[in-house]
Coordinates of C-alpha atoms and ligand atoms in Angstrom, one line a residue:
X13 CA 66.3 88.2 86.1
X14 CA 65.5 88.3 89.8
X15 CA 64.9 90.9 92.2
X16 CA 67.4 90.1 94.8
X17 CA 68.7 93.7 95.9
X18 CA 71.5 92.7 98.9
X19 CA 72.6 94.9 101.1
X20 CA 75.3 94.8 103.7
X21 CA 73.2 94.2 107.0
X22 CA 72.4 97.0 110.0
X23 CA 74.9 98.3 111.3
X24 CA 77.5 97.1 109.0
X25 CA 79.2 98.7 106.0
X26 CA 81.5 98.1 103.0
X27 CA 84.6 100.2 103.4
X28 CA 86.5 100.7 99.9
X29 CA 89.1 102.9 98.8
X30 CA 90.1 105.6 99.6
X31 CA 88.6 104.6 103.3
X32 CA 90.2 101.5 103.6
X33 CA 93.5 102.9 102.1
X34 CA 93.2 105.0 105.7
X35 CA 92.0 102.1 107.9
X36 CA 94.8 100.0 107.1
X37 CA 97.8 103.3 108.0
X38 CA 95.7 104.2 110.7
X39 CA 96.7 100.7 112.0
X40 CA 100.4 100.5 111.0
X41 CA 100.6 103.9 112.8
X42 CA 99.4 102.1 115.7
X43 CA 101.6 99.1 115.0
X44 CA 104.4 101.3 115.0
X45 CA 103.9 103.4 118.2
X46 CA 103.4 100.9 120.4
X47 CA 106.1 98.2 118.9
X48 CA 108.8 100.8 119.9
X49 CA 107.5 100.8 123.5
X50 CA 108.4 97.2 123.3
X51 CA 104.2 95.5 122.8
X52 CA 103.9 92.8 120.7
X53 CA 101.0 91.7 118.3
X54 CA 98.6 88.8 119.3
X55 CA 96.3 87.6 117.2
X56 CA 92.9 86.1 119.2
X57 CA 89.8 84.5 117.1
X58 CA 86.9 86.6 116.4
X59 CA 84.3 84.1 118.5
X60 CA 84.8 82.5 121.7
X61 CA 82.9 80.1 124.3
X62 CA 80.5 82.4 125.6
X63 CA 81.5 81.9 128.4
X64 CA 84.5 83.8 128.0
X65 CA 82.2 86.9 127.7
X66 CA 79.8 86.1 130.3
X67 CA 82.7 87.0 132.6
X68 CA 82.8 90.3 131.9
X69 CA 79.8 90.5 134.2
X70 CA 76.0 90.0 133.5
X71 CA 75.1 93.7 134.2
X72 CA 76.8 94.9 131.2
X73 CA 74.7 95.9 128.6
X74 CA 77.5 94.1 126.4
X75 CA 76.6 91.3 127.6
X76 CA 73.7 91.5 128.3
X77 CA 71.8 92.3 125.3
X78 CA 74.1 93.1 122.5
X79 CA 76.2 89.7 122.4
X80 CA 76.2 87.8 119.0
X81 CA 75.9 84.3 120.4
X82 CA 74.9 81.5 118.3
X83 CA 75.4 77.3 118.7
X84 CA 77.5 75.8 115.8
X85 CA 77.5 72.8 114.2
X86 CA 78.9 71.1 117.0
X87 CA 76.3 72.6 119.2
X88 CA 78.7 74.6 121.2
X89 CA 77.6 78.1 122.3
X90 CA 79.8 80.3 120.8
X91 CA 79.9 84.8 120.7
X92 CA 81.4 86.7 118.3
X93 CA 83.8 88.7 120.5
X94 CA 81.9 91.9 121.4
X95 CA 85.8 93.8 122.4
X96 CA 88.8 91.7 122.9
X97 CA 90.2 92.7 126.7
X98 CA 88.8 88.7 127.5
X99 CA 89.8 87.2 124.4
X100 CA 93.6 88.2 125.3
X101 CA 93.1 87.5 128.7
X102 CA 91.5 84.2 128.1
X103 CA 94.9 84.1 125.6
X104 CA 97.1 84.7 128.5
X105 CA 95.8 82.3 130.9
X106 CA 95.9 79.4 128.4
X107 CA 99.8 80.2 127.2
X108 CA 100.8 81.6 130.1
X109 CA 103.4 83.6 128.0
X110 CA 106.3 85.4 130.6
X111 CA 105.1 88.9 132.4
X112 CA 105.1 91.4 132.1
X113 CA 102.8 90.3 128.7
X114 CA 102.7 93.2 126.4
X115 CA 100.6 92.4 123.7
X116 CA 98.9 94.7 121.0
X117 CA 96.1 93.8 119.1
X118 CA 93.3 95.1 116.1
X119 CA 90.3 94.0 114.1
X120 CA 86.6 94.3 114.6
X121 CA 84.3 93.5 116.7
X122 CA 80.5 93.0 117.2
X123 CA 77.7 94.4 119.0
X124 CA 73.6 94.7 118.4
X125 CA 73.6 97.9 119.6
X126 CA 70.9 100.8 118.0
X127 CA 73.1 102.0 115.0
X128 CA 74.0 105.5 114.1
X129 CA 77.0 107.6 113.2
X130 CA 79.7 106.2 114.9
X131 CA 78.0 103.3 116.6
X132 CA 78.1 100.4 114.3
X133 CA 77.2 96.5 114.5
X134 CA 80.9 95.7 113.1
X135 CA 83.4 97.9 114.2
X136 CA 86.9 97.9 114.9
X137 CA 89.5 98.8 117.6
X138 CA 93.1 98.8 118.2
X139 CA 94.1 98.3 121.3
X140 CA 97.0 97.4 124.1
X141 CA 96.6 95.0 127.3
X142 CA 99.8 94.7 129.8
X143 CA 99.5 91.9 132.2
X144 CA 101.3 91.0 135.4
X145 CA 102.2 94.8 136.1
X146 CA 100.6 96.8 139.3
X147 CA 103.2 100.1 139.2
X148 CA 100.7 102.6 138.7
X149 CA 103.7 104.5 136.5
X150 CA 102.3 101.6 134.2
X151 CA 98.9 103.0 133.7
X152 CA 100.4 106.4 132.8
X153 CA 102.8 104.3 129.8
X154 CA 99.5 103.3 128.4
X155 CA 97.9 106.3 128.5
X156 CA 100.7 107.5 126.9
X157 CA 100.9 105.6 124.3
X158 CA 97.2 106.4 123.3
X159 CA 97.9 109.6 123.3
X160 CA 101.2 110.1 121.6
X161 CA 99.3 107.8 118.9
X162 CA 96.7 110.2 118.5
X163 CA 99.2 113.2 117.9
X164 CA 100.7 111.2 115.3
X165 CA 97.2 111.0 113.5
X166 CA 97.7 114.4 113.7
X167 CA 95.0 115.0 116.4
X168 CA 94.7 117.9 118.5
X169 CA 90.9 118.3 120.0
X170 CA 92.0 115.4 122.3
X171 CA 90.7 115.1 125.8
X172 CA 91.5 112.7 128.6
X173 CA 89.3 112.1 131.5
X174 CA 90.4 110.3 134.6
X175 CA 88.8 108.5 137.0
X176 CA 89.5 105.9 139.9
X177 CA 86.5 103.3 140.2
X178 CA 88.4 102.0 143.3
X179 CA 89.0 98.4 144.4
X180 CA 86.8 96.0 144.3
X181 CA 85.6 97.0 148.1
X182 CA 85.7 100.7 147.5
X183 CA 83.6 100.3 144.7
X184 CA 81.1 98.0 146.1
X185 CA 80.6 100.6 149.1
X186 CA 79.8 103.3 146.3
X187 CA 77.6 100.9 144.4
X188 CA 75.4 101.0 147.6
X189 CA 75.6 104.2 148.1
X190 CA 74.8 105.5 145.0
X191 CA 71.8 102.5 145.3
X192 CA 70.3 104.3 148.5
X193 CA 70.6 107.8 146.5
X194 CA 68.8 107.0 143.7
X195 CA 66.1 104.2 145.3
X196 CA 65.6 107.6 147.8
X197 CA 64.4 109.5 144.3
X198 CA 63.2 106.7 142.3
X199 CA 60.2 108.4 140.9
X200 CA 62.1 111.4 139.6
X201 CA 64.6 108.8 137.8
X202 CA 63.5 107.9 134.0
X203 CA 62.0 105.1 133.3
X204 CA 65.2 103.9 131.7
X205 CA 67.3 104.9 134.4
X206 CA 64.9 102.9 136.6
X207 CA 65.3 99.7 135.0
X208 CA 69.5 100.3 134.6
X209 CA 69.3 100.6 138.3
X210 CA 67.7 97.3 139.2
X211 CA 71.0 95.8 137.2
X212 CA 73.6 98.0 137.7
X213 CA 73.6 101.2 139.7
X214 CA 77.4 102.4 138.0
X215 CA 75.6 102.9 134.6
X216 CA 72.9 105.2 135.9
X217 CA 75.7 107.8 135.8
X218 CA 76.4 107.2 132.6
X219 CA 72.7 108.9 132.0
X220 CA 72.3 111.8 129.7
X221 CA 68.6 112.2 130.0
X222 CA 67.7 115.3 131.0
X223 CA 65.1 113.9 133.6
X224 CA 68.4 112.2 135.3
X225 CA 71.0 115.1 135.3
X226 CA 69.7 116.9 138.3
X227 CA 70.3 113.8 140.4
X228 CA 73.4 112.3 139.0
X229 CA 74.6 116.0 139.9
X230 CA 73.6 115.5 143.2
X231 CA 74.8 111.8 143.4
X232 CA 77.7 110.6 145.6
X233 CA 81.5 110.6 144.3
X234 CA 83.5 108.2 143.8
X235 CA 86.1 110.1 144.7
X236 CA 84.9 109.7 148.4
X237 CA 84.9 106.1 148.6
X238 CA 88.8 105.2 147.9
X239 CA 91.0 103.6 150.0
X240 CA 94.2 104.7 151.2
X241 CA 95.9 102.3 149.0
X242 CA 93.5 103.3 146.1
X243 CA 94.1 106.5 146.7
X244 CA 98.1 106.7 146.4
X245 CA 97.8 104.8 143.4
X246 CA 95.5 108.0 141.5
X247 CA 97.9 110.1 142.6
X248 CA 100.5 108.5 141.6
X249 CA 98.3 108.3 138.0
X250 CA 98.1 111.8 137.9
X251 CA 101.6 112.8 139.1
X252 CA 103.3 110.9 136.3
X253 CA 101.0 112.5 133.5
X254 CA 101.7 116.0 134.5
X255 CA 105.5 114.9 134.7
X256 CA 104.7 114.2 130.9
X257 CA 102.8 117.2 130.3
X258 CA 99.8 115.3 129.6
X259 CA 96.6 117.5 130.1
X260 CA 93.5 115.6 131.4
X261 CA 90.4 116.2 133.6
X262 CA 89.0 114.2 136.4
X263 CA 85.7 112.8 136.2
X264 CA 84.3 111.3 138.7
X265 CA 81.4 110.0 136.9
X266 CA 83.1 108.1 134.4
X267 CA 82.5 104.7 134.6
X268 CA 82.7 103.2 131.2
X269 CA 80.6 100.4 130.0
X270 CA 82.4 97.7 131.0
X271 CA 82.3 96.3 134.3
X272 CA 85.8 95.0 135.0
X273 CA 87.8 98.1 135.7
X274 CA 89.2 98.7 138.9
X275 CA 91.5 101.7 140.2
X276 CA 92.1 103.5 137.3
X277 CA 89.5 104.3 134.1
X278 CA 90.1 106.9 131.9
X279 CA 88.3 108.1 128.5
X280 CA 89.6 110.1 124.9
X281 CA 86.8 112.3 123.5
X282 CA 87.0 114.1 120.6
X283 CA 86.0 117.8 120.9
X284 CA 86.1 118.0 117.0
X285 CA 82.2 116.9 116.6
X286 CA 78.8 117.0 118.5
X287 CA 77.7 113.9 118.1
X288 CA 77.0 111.6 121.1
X289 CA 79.3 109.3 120.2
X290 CA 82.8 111.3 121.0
X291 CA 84.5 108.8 123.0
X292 CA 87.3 107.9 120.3
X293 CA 89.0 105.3 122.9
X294 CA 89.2 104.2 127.0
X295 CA 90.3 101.3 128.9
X296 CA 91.6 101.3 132.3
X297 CA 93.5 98.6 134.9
X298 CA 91.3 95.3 135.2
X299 CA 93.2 93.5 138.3
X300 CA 90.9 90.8 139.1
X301 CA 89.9 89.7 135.3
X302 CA 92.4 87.5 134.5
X303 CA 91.7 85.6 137.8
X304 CA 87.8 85.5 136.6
X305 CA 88.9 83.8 133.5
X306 CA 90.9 81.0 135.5
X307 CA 93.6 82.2 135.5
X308 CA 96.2 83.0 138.3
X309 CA 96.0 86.6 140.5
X310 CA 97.6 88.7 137.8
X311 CA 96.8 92.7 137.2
X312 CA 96.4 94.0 133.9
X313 CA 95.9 97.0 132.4
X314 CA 95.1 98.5 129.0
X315 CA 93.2 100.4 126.5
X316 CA 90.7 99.9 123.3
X317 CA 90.6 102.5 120.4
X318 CA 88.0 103.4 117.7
X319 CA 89.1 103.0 114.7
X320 CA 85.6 103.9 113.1
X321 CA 85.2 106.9 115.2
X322 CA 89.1 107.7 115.4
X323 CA 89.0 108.4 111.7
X324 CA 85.0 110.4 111.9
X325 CA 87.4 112.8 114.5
X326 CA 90.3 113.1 111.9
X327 CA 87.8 113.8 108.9
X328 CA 86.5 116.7 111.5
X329 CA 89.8 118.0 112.4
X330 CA 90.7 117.4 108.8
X331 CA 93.5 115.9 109.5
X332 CA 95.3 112.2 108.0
X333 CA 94.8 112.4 104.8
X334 CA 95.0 110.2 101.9
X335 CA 98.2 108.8 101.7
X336 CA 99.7 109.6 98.0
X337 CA 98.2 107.5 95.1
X338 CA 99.0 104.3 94.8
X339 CA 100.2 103.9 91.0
X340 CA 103.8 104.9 89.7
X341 CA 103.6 103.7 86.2
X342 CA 100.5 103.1 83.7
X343 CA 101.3 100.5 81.0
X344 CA 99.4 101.3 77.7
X345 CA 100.2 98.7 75.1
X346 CA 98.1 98.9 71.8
X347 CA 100.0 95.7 70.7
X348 CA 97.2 93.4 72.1
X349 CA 98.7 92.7 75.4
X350 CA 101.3 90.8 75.6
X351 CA 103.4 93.5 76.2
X352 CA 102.0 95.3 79.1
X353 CA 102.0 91.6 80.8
X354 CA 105.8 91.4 81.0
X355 CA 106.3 94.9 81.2
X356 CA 104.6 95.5 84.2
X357 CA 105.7 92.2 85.8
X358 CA 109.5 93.4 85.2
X359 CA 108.6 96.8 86.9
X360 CA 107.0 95.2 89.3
X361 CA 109.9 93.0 90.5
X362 CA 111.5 96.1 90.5
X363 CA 109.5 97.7 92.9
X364 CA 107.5 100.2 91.2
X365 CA 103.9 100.3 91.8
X366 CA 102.1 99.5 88.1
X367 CA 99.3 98.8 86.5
X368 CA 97.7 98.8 83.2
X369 CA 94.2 98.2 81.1
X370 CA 92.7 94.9 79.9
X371 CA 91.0 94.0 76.8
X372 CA 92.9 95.0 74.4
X373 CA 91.0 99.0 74.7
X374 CA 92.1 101.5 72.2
X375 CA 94.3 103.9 72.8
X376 CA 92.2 106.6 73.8
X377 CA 90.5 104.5 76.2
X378 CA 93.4 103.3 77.7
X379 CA 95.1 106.8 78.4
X380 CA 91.8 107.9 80.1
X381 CA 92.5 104.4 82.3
X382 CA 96.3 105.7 83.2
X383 CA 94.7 109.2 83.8
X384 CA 92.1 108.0 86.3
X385 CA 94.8 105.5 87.8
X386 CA 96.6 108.6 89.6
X387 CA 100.0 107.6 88.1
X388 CA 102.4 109.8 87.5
X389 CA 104.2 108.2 83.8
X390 CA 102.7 105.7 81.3
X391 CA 104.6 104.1 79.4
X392 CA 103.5 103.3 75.7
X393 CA 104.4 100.3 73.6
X394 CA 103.0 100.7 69.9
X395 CA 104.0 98.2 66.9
X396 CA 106.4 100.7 66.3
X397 CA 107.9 100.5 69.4
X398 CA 108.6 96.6 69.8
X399 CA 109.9 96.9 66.9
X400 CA 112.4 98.8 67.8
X401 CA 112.8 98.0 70.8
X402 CA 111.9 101.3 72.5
X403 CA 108.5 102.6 74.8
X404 CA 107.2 106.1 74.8
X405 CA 107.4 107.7 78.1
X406 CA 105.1 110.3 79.4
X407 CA 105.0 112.3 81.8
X408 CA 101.1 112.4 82.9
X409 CA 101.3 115.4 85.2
X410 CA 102.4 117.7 81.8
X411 CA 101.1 117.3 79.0
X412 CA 103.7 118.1 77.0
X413 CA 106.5 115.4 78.3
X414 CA 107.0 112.6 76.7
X415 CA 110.4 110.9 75.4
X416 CA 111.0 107.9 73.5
X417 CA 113.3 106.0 75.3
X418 CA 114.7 102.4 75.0
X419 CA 113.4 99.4 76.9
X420 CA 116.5 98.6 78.6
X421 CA 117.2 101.9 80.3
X422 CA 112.9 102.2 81.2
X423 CA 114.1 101.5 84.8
X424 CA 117.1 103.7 85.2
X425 CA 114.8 106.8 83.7
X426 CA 111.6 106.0 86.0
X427 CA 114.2 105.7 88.8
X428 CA 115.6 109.4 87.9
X429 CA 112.1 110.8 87.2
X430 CA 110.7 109.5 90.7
X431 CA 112.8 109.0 93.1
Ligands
LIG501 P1 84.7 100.0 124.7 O1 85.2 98.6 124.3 O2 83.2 100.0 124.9 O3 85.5 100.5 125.9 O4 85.0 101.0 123.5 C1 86.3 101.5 123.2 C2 86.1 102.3 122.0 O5 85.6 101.5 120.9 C3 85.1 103.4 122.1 O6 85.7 104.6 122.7 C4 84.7 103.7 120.7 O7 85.6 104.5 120.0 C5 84.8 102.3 120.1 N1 83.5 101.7 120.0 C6 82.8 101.0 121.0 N2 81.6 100.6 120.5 C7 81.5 101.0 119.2 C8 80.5 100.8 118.2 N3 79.4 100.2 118.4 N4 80.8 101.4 117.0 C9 81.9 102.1 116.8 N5 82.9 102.2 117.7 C10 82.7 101.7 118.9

């Protein structure tokens, strides 16, 4: 014997049933809402050239301290794909597939950030990116789509903030502006504040030290620094989600933690739970990525759920439940086996959902099996029985049902009894 006592590492977890049982619907309800709006599925790998990362911009704290990069074999610097915007936009530039490029994607993703409830090492998104498209009509669809997805899940406490980070310009002009506020102040700033500010001004905002507040309040808005052009386009945001009824605030302070947004950024918190970590999704439109990747001037725009945190607001709203149990039919067979092996491949083929118990238990043991199984009929095979050619059926919900019935019609009578 040794002492080795493994554990999953920080910030990681093992996620069995019932809680994978939900991760896996959660994503074919997200498979399903966006395939009708026409998005298909790519597939990207998990780790990429770290370069492809690095382009997301060095002030990010995703980059910047929380990548997973490591050489391999082959000595190539490689990251484990800390979101997957670039890894689909890296995609598009090296298939060039035909625009607009409506792709879908899920499946985790990995950050060494401090872990806590909600914030995990491994965690994972679903998520949409549309490339080639600039109709602002366009960022409203995938907002949309977010949101009906949500309401599908059942969701209510929703919110949706809005913001417009500008172009490229505009936002550069508020960097600076925000830069002389705060450099004015410094010494009432935090500490951490302080240091955020020597890399990237945005994120001070993104502050909820108490020390900061009173000058973030007092900051400058982006909302002052938009062009004409930006401008129309926020409108034109805003006017096609209250044509769809769509509630949302504007936040001028929202800047989200990555830096490639431009024009629009909006945010989904969940008002169903305290904890810091309420933001359940966000993305935004990302014009000039895909030509910071190599790739030709093309817009995009999309959005990255929680999956994680998606399902902590469901549990608080109490909402998406289990799906039904898994197992139909419980196969007891006090024969030695041999029995419950074809039986439950035939109902198998046939489409019911069965199981049974191994090792040849007794009978008692086995029925406790079926019980804890969550089916809803075992079906009993005794010497008796294959002799002549019959199985008892019961009917686990009452105690009392339970018919002898012959093995050819087993089928036909589950068929009536469950369907
Ligand atoms: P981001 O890619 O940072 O825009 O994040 C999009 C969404 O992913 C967030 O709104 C969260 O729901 C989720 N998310 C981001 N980071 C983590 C994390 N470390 N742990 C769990 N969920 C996360």
């Amino acid at each position: 014997m040794n002492d080795l006592n493994f554990r999953a590492p920080k910030g990681t977890r093992d996620i069995l049933w019932p809680d994978s049982a939900r991760h896996q619907f959660l994503t074919e309800v997200f498979a399903e809402v966006v395939s009708e709006a026409g998005y298909t599925q790519v597939i990207t790998p998990m780790f990429e050239h770290v370069e492809v990362f690095q382009r997301l911009g060095g002030a990010t704290d995703v980059v910047r301290k929380e990548m997973y990069d490591f050489q391999d074999k082959g000595g190539r610097h490689l990251a484990l794909r800390p979101e997957q915007t670039a890894s689909v936009v890296r995609a598009f530039n090296e298939h060039r597939p035909a625009i607009p490029w409506k792709a879908w994607y899920t499946g985790p993703n990995f950050r060494y950030e401090r872990s806590q409830k909600g914030r995990f090492r491994q965690f994972s998104q679903v998520g949409i990116e549309v490339l080639g498209v600039e109709d602002p009509y366009l960022d409203v669809e995938v907002m949309a789509l977010a949101w009906r997805f949500y309401e599908r899940l059942g969701l209510r406490q929703v919110k949706l903030e809005l913001n417009s980070l500008g172009s490229k310009e505009d936002r550069n002009k508020f960097i600076d502006a925000l830069q002389q506020h705060f450099t004015q102040s410094l010494s009432e700033l935090s500490e951490e504040s302080q240091k955020t500010l020597e890399v990237n001004p945005l994120r001070v905002l993104d502050s909820n030290r108490e020390q900061d507040a009173h000058l973030i309040s007092a900051a400058p808005s982006m909302l002052d620094f938009l062009s004409e052009d930006s401008e129309e386009h926020f409108t034109q945001v805003q006017e096609g989600l209250n044509s769809l009824n769509i509630p949302f605030s504007v936040n001028p302070k929202l800047v989200r933690g990555l830096d490639y947004y431009i024009r629009t950024a909006f945010e989904f918190i969940s008002e169903s739970f305290d904890a810091a970590q309420n933001a359940i999704g966000g993305g935004g439109r990302y014009d000039g990525l895909v030509e910071d990747l190599g790739g030709p001037s093309t817009p995009g725009v999309g959005f990255a759920i929680g999956t994680d945190r998606t399902l902590l607001a469901c549990d608080a709203e109490k909402t998406f439940q289990m799906p039904e149990a898994a197992i139909e039919v419980f196969v007891v067979d006090v024969t030695g086996g041999m029995e419950a092996l074809k039986l439950t491949t035939e109902l198998r083929n046939a489409g019911f959902k069965t199981d049974r118990a191994w090792d040849n238990r007794s009978m008692k043991a086995q029925m406790k099996l079926a019980d804890r199984s969550g089916a809803l009929f075992a079906i009993i095979v005794g010497e008796e029985e294959v002799a002549s050619d019959t199985v008892i059926l019961r009917d686990l919900r009452e105690s009392t049902g339970q018919s002898k019935i012959t093995r050819e019609t087993i089928q036909e009578d589950l068929r009536k009894r469950l369907r």
